[in-house]
Amino acid sequence: MISVAREAAPGPARQRRGFSRLRARGLVGFVLLAACSAPAERESFAPARIQRGAVVSAHPLATAVGIEVLELGGNAADAAVATALALAVVYPQAGNLGGGGFALWAAYGEDPIALDFREVAPRRARPELYLDEDGVLVDARSITGPLAVGVPGSPQGLYRLYEERGSGLVTWERLVAPAIALAEGGFIVDPWLEGTLRQASVAGRMNGAARERFYPLGAPLRAGERLVQPDLARTLKSYSEEGPAAFYGGWIAEALVRAIETEQVPGAGIAVDGALDLDDLAAYRVVWREPLRGRFQGKELIAMPSPSSGGLVVLQTLSILDGLPLGGEVLAAREAGLRGGVTATLAHWWIEALRASFADRATHMGDPEYYDVPMESLLSAKLILQRRVAIGPRANLEVGAWAPEPPPESPQTTHLSVIDVDGNAVALTTTLNSSFGSGILVRGAGFFLNNELDDFSIAAGVPNQYGLIGSQANALEAGKRPLSSMSPMIVRDDRGAVVLVLGSPGGPRIITAVMQVLLRVLLLEEDLHDAVRAPRLHQQWRPLETWFEADQGGGWDPELLEELAARGHPIEVVERSLGSVQAIAVDERGQPIATSDPRRGGAAGVTGRGVQAAAPRPAKD
Ligand code: DON
């Protein structure tokens, strides 16, 4: 069921449209999108049941760029790419050229496909580089400075999404143009960007080039000020003219490697051999993968496979729940009008299912090309049933990971969702890992480099910045992709039509945030806006505590928390927000319902209806 198609031409979309790349190159700008050419292309494609297209992202200007591309006749892939590029300018905390991510593409009646443009560890990376002379792990080395940086995947990933799944009606140059304009002309800093720049951990990570741009005169940029990024505009222009070749070779690659070489390694004082170099950039390749597909409450879930852990954990957890008598709990919650919408029993089942799935994450998940991830065993009916019947009346804090039967002989991320009128959907999550990644802004090229190597389990059993522990499955190795929690998700109904597109930032909280919205929409039948705003919980096996949001969506019912505590659940009510979901649902009449999570502020847009910003709140996550 699960396979990896390395660099394979991913399916029939381009041929079906009979589109020639040369033809697109010959057509320029807005005029090429003459409406008259679009219907003929679409007739052979999908029965349109969506009344309008929609885009949801973390920034209103980026959402507006995506909406404009849809209104011009571009499809979901075109709009996703243009939105992601705009985010690289107006949402530099997480939008990026120097990071990586995952995208899912689903079209009506076609097999979906997953694009893995995750960063990889450089060829010379090895765990010893992260230890001091006494052999003790220096945590900061995987978070700050040159050894934190994985080979970026976004420039190749976004281009390949455009090339393989774009409509063919919009030129590459047209998709990059809005990002160039925003970098060159500038945009107004919002309270979210100011808030992130003010965080001490962020300010402390920033290199000299980043401080000059984002802390002019030594103080963070303030909301209301204009941020102009001429270096980034120059990079985007080369990218627009030459595609990813401009980034993985030539002046941008040279500037990137120079930036790495001139940074200090925490606790070492000097640049250490082993950071990424020009050969690593030249060798970078995206991977097209077959998505994981599962079912919950009669709907098909399309999810990201390894090296994401998100798809596996969501499918495992929801499969465990699906066989429990959920209906009675839903009715009981409805009748009692419970705050948070779930009974203590339902919350208990959910937390226990999460605990077991995250135990498997810590033990069995990593890059499938370096570690034999037992995906089929982890999703097998046998294990799901074992997990389900093992849920007792009380919390089981001792639950362990799946153990293979003895073998016969030997052994600040950001998400955007798009749907177009043909029913094509893209769920794309991209990340620099921490806000502004490693804090290294490439001097002269104007983009930040990720600190994705902290997503590896650099020392077994030692938690990373998200408190996640890991094992050999996710050990750092040259050329390997670090395990991710990013969980872009698409849901289709029994006719194969997309009904939900979603995703979130938040490290491991991504998995529970996405799952929570799925549970609320598919099981509790909540309206999407309510489901996104409802209070969230989070459980990741270690630490033992389950977190409950204190004040989002009215918070949780204290009686529910007391009842869970009585069942043996360690509980922590947290001030911080858990994730930030950007989601689109399609209702019975084919109308898209687009909603952006108010937790971190973003904006939802529907074609012909404009863009609506989520209410701003101070960033805490
Ligand atoms: O891939 C991962 O799991 C992490 N690099 C994601 C980091 C993240 O979501 C940070 N956002 N708040």
mmCIF file of C-alpha atoms in Angstrom, residues 21-287:
data_model
loop_
_atom_site.group_PDB
_atom_site.id
_atom_site.type_symbol
_atom_site.label_atom_id
_atom_site.label_comp_id
_atom_site.label_asym_id
_atom_site.label_seq_id
_atom_site.Cartn_x
_atom_site.Cartn_y
_atom_site.Cartn_z
ATOM 1 C CA ARG A 21 5.439 24.150 -21.160
ATOM 2 C CA LEU A 22 6.793 26.130 -24.113
ATOM 3 C CA ARG A 23 3.347 27.485 -24.707
ATOM 4 C CA ALA A 24 3.216 28.820 -21.153
ATOM 5 C CA ARG A 25 6.638 30.369 -21.435
ATOM 6 C CA GLY A 26 5.523 32.213 -24.560
ATOM 7 C CA LEU A 27 2.585 33.803 -22.824
ATOM 8 C CA VAL A 28 3.265 36.577 -20.430
ATOM 9 C CA GLY A 29 1.595 38.089 -17.397
ATOM 10 C CA PHE A 30 -2.043 38.690 -16.731
ATOM 11 C CA VAL A 31 -3.284 38.591 -20.301
ATOM 12 C CA LEU A 32 -2.352 34.975 -20.809
ATOM 13 C CA LEU A 33 -5.178 34.017 -18.510
ATOM 14 C CA ALA A 34 -7.825 34.713 -21.112
ATOM 15 C CA ALA A 35 -10.935 33.182 -19.626
ATOM 16 C CA CYS A 36 -11.870 31.667 -22.980
ATOM 17 C CA SER A 37 -9.075 29.097 -22.831
ATOM 18 C CA ALA A 38 -9.936 27.798 -19.398
ATOM 19 C CA PRO A 39 -13.261 25.944 -19.859
ATOM 20 C CA ALA A 40 -11.928 23.738 -22.677
ATOM 21 C CA GLU A 41 -9.076 22.647 -20.410
ATOM 22 C CA ARG A 42 -11.441 21.965 -17.559
ATOM 23 C CA GLU A 43 -14.065 19.973 -19.415
ATOM 24 C CA SER A 44 -11.862 16.901 -19.566
ATOM 25 C CA PHE A 45 -10.791 17.427 -15.990
ATOM 26 C CA ALA A 46 -13.171 17.396 -13.055
ATOM 27 C CA PRO A 47 -16.894 17.920 -12.709
ATOM 28 C CA ALA A 48 -16.855 21.291 -10.991
ATOM 29 C CA ARG A 49 -18.917 21.217 -7.849
ATOM 30 C CA ILE A 50 -17.112 24.002 -6.049
ATOM 31 C CA GLN A 51 -18.772 27.368 -6.486
ATOM 32 C CA ARG A 52 -15.684 29.422 -5.702
ATOM 33 C CA GLY A 53 -12.015 28.924 -4.960
ATOM 34 C CA ALA A 54 -10.545 29.660 -1.536
ATOM 35 C CA VAL A 55 -7.167 30.279 0.087
ATOM 36 C CA VAL A 56 -6.247 30.398 3.774
ATOM 37 C CA SER A 57 -2.790 31.355 4.996
ATOM 38 C CA ALA A 58 -0.987 32.991 7.894
ATOM 39 C CA HIS A 59 -0.950 36.491 6.347
ATOM 40 C CA PRO A 60 -3.677 38.568 4.630
ATOM 41 C CA LEU A 61 -1.295 39.809 1.915
ATOM 42 C CA ALA A 62 -0.269 36.250 1.040
ATOM 43 C CA THR A 63 -3.893 35.066 1.008
ATOM 44 C CA ALA A 64 -4.732 37.987 -1.311
ATOM 45 C CA VAL A 65 -1.950 36.910 -3.696
ATOM 46 C CA GLY A 66 -3.374 33.370 -3.831
ATOM 47 C CA ILE A 67 -6.921 34.620 -4.396
ATOM 48 C CA GLU A 68 -5.715 36.830 -7.247
ATOM 49 C CA VAL A 69 -4.063 33.832 -8.944
ATOM 50 C CA LEU A 70 -7.294 31.806 -8.631
ATOM 51 C CA GLU A 71 -9.355 34.702 -9.964
ATOM 52 C CA LEU A 72 -7.044 34.944 -12.955
ATOM 53 C CA GLY A 73 -7.728 31.277 -13.765
ATOM 54 C CA GLY A 74 -4.794 29.579 -12.039
ATOM 55 C CA ASN A 75 -5.477 26.330 -10.191
ATOM 56 C CA ALA A 76 -4.872 25.288 -6.571
ATOM 57 C CA ALA A 77 -1.208 24.427 -7.195
ATOM 58 C CA ASP A 78 -0.520 27.797 -8.861
ATOM 59 C CA ALA A 79 -2.227 29.647 -6.012
ATOM 60 C CA ALA A 80 -0.439 27.599 -3.342
ATOM 61 C CA VAL A 81 2.955 28.370 -4.875
ATOM 62 C CA ALA A 82 2.268 32.103 -5.209
ATOM 63 C CA THR A 83 0.908 32.226 -1.637
ATOM 64 C CA ALA A 84 3.941 30.377 -0.253
ATOM 65 C CA LEU A 85 6.320 32.735 -2.059
ATOM 66 C CA ALA A 86 4.453 35.771 -0.724
ATOM 67 C CA LEU A 87 4.710 34.274 2.782
ATOM 68 C CA ALA A 88 8.503 34.068 2.310
ATOM 69 C CA VAL A 89 8.400 37.886 2.172
ATOM 70 C CA VAL A 90 5.588 39.013 4.484
ATOM 71 C CA TYR A 91 5.829 36.186 7.046
ATOM 72 C CA PRO A 92 9.611 35.745 7.391
ATOM 73 C CA GLN A 93 9.164 34.029 10.779
ATOM 74 C CA ALA A 94 8.186 30.842 8.920
ATOM 75 C CA GLY A 95 7.450 31.522 5.241
ATOM 76 C CA ASN A 96 10.692 30.766 3.500
ATOM 77 C CA LEU A 97 13.106 30.019 0.723
ATOM 78 C CA GLY A 98 15.673 28.672 3.199
ATOM 79 C CA GLY A 99 13.464 25.944 4.718
ATOM 80 C CA GLY A 100 11.394 23.035 3.516
ATOM 81 C CA GLY A 101 8.015 21.377 3.813
ATOM 82 C CA PHE A 102 5.384 19.024 2.500
ATOM 83 C CA ALA A 103 2.481 19.464 0.093
ATOM 84 C CA LEU A 104 -0.478 17.229 -0.655
ATOM 85 C CA TRP A 105 -2.332 17.485 -3.943
ATOM 86 C CA ALA A 106 -5.769 15.942 -4.436
ATOM 87 C CA ALA A 107 -7.948 16.290 -7.497
ATOM 88 C CA TYR A 108 -11.396 14.890 -8.179
ATOM 89 C CA GLY A 109 -11.220 11.272 -9.322
ATOM 90 C CA GLU A 110 -7.409 11.145 -9.395
ATOM 91 C CA ASP A 111 -4.960 9.425 -7.091
ATOM 92 C CA PRO A 112 -3.614 12.043 -4.713
ATOM 93 C CA ILE A 113 0.112 12.676 -4.460
ATOM 94 C CA ALA A 114 2.479 13.994 -1.798
ATOM 95 C CA LEU A 115 5.488 16.212 -2.409
ATOM 96 C CA ASP A 116 8.317 15.950 0.118
ATOM 97 C CA PHE A 117 10.569 19.015 -0.003
ATOM 98 C CA ARG A 118 11.897 18.483 3.496
ATOM 99 C CA GLU A 119 15.440 19.648 4.278
ATOM 100 C CA VAL A 120 18.200 17.011 4.429
ATOM 101 C CA ALA A 121 21.269 16.705 6.644
ATOM 102 C CA PRO A 122 24.490 17.740 4.858
ATOM 103 C CA ARG A 123 26.834 15.025 3.595
ATOM 104 C CA ARG A 124 29.376 15.665 6.319
ATOM 105 C CA ALA A 125 26.877 15.941 9.225
ATOM 106 C CA ARG A 126 27.493 13.575 12.144
ATOM 107 C CA PRO A 127 26.261 13.492 15.754
ATOM 108 C CA GLU A 128 29.755 14.069 17.255
ATOM 109 C CA LEU A 129 29.690 17.660 15.939
ATOM 110 C CA TYR A 130 26.957 18.448 18.473
ATOM 111 C CA LEU A 131 28.984 17.269 21.486
ATOM 112 C CA ASP A 132 31.516 19.299 23.472
ATOM 113 C CA GLU A 133 35.021 18.044 24.223
ATOM 114 C CA ASP A 134 33.624 16.048 27.193
ATOM 115 C CA GLY A 135 31.122 14.301 24.937
ATOM 116 C CA VAL A 136 28.148 16.241 26.341
ATOM 117 C CA LEU A 137 25.400 17.360 23.955
ATOM 118 C CA VAL A 138 25.388 21.146 23.320
ATOM 119 C CA ASP A 139 21.654 21.712 22.661
ATOM 120 C CA ALA A 140 22.201 25.121 21.088
ATOM 121 C CA ARG A 141 24.242 23.708 18.209
ATOM 122 C CA SER A 142 21.214 22.168 16.522
ATOM 123 C CA ILE A 143 19.168 25.352 17.034
ATOM 124 C CA THR A 144 21.564 28.236 16.318
ATOM 125 C CA GLY A 145 24.459 28.692 13.925
ATOM 126 C CA PRO A 146 25.770 26.685 10.964
ATOM 127 C CA LEU A 147 25.282 23.176 12.355
ATOM 128 C CA ALA A 148 21.539 23.776 12.749
ATOM 129 C CA VAL A 149 20.943 24.219 9.029
ATOM 130 C CA GLY A 150 19.579 21.484 6.763
ATOM 131 C CA VAL A 151 19.824 21.757 2.969
ATOM 132 C CA PRO A 152 16.764 23.854 1.997
ATOM 133 C CA GLY A 153 14.020 22.209 -0.045
ATOM 134 C CA SER A 154 11.496 25.023 -0.614
ATOM 135 C CA PRO A 155 12.928 26.546 -3.820
ATOM 136 C CA GLN A 156 12.907 23.184 -5.586
ATOM 137 C CA GLY A 157 9.652 22.033 -3.946
ATOM 138 C CA LEU A 158 7.584 25.064 -4.923
ATOM 139 C CA TYR A 159 8.891 24.981 -8.475
ATOM 140 C CA ARG A 160 8.148 21.284 -8.868
ATOM 141 C CA LEU A 161 4.609 21.754 -7.514
ATOM 142 C CA TYR A 162 4.067 24.459 -10.133
ATOM 143 C CA GLU A 163 5.662 22.399 -12.888
ATOM 144 C CA GLU A 164 3.922 19.087 -12.182
ATOM 145 C CA ARG A 165 0.530 20.174 -10.894
ATOM 146 C CA GLY A 166 0.107 23.790 -12.002
ATOM 147 C CA SER A 167 -2.664 24.590 -14.495
ATOM 148 C CA GLY A 168 -0.214 25.503 -17.223
ATOM 149 C CA LEU A 169 -2.191 28.721 -17.633
ATOM 150 C CA VAL A 170 0.014 30.878 -15.448
ATOM 151 C CA THR A 171 3.696 31.481 -16.033
ATOM 152 C CA TRP A 172 6.270 30.876 -13.321
ATOM 153 C CA GLU A 173 7.268 34.542 -13.567
ATOM 154 C CA ARG A 174 3.684 35.586 -12.846
ATOM 155 C CA LEU A 175 3.620 33.455 -9.684
ATOM 156 C CA VAL A 176 6.854 34.941 -8.331
ATOM 157 C CA ALA A 177 5.978 38.538 -9.313
ATOM 158 C CA PRO A 178 3.802 39.404 -6.276
ATOM 159 C CA ALA A 179 6.545 38.236 -3.888
ATOM 160 C CA ILE A 180 9.093 40.382 -5.731
ATOM 161 C CA ALA A 181 6.752 43.379 -5.532
ATOM 162 C CA LEU A 182 6.213 42.866 -1.794
ATOM 163 C CA ALA A 183 9.957 42.543 -1.143
ATOM 164 C CA GLU A 184 10.846 45.540 -3.316
ATOM 165 C CA GLY A 185 7.993 47.881 -2.412
ATOM 166 C CA GLY A 186 7.768 46.695 1.180
ATOM 167 C CA PHE A 187 4.783 45.973 3.392
ATOM 168 C CA ILE A 188 3.561 47.147 6.752
ATOM 169 C CA VAL A 189 4.840 45.169 9.728
ATOM 170 C CA ASP A 190 1.970 43.698 11.769
ATOM 171 C CA PRO A 191 1.801 43.055 15.540
ATOM 172 C CA TRP A 192 2.531 39.347 14.986
ATOM 173 C CA LEU A 193 5.887 40.021 13.343
ATOM 174 C CA GLU A 194 6.769 42.653 15.929
ATOM 175 C CA GLY A 195 5.768 40.260 18.748
ATOM 176 C CA THR A 196 7.995 37.480 17.407
ATOM 177 C CA LEU A 197 10.949 39.834 16.905
ATOM 178 C CA ARG A 198 10.585 40.926 20.532
ATOM 179 C CA GLN A 199 11.013 37.389 21.890
ATOM 180 C CA ALA A 200 14.400 37.119 23.575
ATOM 181 C CA SER A 201 15.122 33.672 22.122
ATOM 182 C CA VAL A 202 14.496 35.002 18.603
ATOM 183 C CA ALA A 203 16.538 38.176 19.049
ATOM 184 C CA GLY A 204 19.384 36.130 20.535
ATOM 185 C CA ARG A 205 19.541 33.847 17.488
ATOM 186 C CA MET A 206 19.670 36.555 14.824
ATOM 187 C CA ASN A 207 22.954 36.984 12.932
ATOM 188 C CA GLY A 208 24.448 40.340 11.902
ATOM 189 C CA ALA A 209 22.613 40.569 8.561
ATOM 190 C CA ALA A 210 19.289 39.759 10.240
ATOM 191 C CA ARG A 211 19.855 42.351 12.966
ATOM 192 C CA GLU A 212 20.561 45.053 10.372
ATOM 193 C CA ARG A 213 17.280 44.326 8.556
ATOM 194 C CA PHE A 214 14.928 43.448 11.429
ATOM 195 C CA TYR A 215 16.459 45.441 14.321
ATOM 196 C CA PRO A 216 17.452 48.742 12.709
ATOM 197 C CA LEU A 217 19.146 50.960 15.328
ATOM 198 C CA GLY A 218 19.211 47.968 17.662
ATOM 199 C CA ALA A 219 15.460 47.751 18.287
ATOM 200 C CA PRO A 220 12.955 45.345 16.688
ATOM 201 C CA LEU A 221 10.820 46.649 13.828
ATOM 202 C CA ARG A 222 7.530 48.002 15.137
ATOM 203 C CA ALA A 223 4.014 47.341 13.895
ATOM 204 C CA GLY A 224 3.085 50.028 11.384
ATOM 205 C CA GLU A 225 6.607 50.420 10.007
ATOM 206 C CA ARG A 226 7.362 49.459 6.402
ATOM 207 C CA LEU A 227 9.746 46.552 5.813
ATOM 208 C CA VAL A 228 11.546 46.665 2.469
ATOM 209 C CA GLN A 229 13.786 43.689 1.546
ATOM 210 C CA PRO A 230 15.859 44.576 -1.554
ATOM 211 C CA ASP A 231 18.247 41.602 -1.141
ATOM 212 C CA LEU A 232 15.347 39.188 -1.001
ATOM 213 C CA ALA A 233 13.841 40.877 -4.082
ATOM 214 C CA ARG A 234 17.116 40.257 -5.946
ATOM 215 C CA THR A 235 17.063 36.582 -4.941
ATOM 216 C CA LEU A 236 13.440 36.240 -6.033
ATOM 217 C CA LYS A 237 14.213 37.869 -9.391
ATOM 218 C CA SER A 238 16.967 35.336 -10.104
ATOM 219 C CA TYR A 239 14.622 32.545 -8.971
ATOM 220 C CA SER A 240 11.921 33.928 -11.254
ATOM 221 C CA GLU A 241 14.268 34.053 -14.241
ATOM 222 C CA GLU A 242 16.136 30.769 -13.772
ATOM 223 C CA GLY A 243 13.950 28.620 -11.510
ATOM 224 C CA PRO A 244 15.556 26.548 -8.744
ATOM 225 C CA ALA A 245 18.896 26.329 -10.609
ATOM 226 C CA ALA A 246 19.458 29.916 -9.467
ATOM 227 C CA PHE A 247 19.236 28.838 -5.844
ATOM 228 C CA TYR A 248 21.115 25.527 -5.835
ATOM 229 C CA GLY A 249 24.036 26.944 -7.853
ATOM 230 C CA GLY A 250 25.328 30.389 -8.852
ATOM 231 C CA TRP A 251 25.445 33.546 -6.766
ATOM 232 C CA ILE A 252 22.641 32.638 -4.318
ATOM 233 C CA ALA A 253 24.257 29.299 -3.421
ATOM 234 C CA GLU A 254 27.609 31.026 -2.990
ATOM 235 C CA ALA A 255 26.089 33.688 -0.701
ATOM 236 C CA LEU A 256 24.341 30.957 1.303
ATOM 237 C CA VAL A 257 27.531 28.949 1.851
ATOM 238 C CA ARG A 258 29.467 32.136 2.687
ATOM 239 C CA ALA A 259 26.822 32.973 5.319
ATOM 240 C CA ILE A 260 27.212 29.493 6.837
ATOM 241 C CA GLU A 261 31.002 29.653 6.846
ATOM 242 C CA THR A 262 31.138 32.983 8.622
ATOM 243 C CA GLU A 263 28.844 31.987 11.511
ATOM 244 C CA GLN A 264 30.089 30.680 14.852
ATOM 245 C CA VAL A 265 29.140 27.314 16.326
ATOM 246 C CA PRO A 266 27.755 27.755 19.883
ATOM 247 C CA GLY A 267 30.321 26.731 22.452
ATOM 248 C CA ALA A 268 33.021 26.137 19.841
ATOM 249 C CA GLY A 269 33.796 29.690 18.812
ATOM 250 C CA ILE A 270 34.842 28.688 15.332
ATOM 251 C CA ALA A 271 33.049 27.361 12.284
ATOM 252 C CA VAL A 272 33.195 23.571 12.342
ATOM 253 C CA ASP A 273 33.730 21.427 9.285
ATOM 254 C CA GLY A 274 30.564 19.489 8.577
ATOM 255 C CA ALA A 275 28.057 22.234 7.795
ATOM 256 C CA LEU A 276 26.378 22.326 4.391
ATOM 257 C CA ASP A 277 28.384 23.281 1.318
ATOM 258 C CA LEU A 278 27.908 23.834 -2.428
ATOM 259 C CA ASP A 279 27.905 20.097 -3.166
ATOM 260 C CA ASP A 280 25.065 19.562 -0.697
ATOM 261 C CA LEU A 281 23.020 22.248 -2.446
ATOM 262 C CA ALA A 282 23.714 20.781 -5.890
ATOM 263 C CA ALA A 283 22.650 17.317 -4.680
ATOM 264 C CA TYR A 284 19.265 18.325 -3.193
ATOM 265 C CA ARG A 285 16.225 16.501 -4.632
ATOM 266 C CA VAL A 286 12.543 16.578 -3.740
ATOM 267 C CA VAL A 287 10.731 13.222 -3.434
#
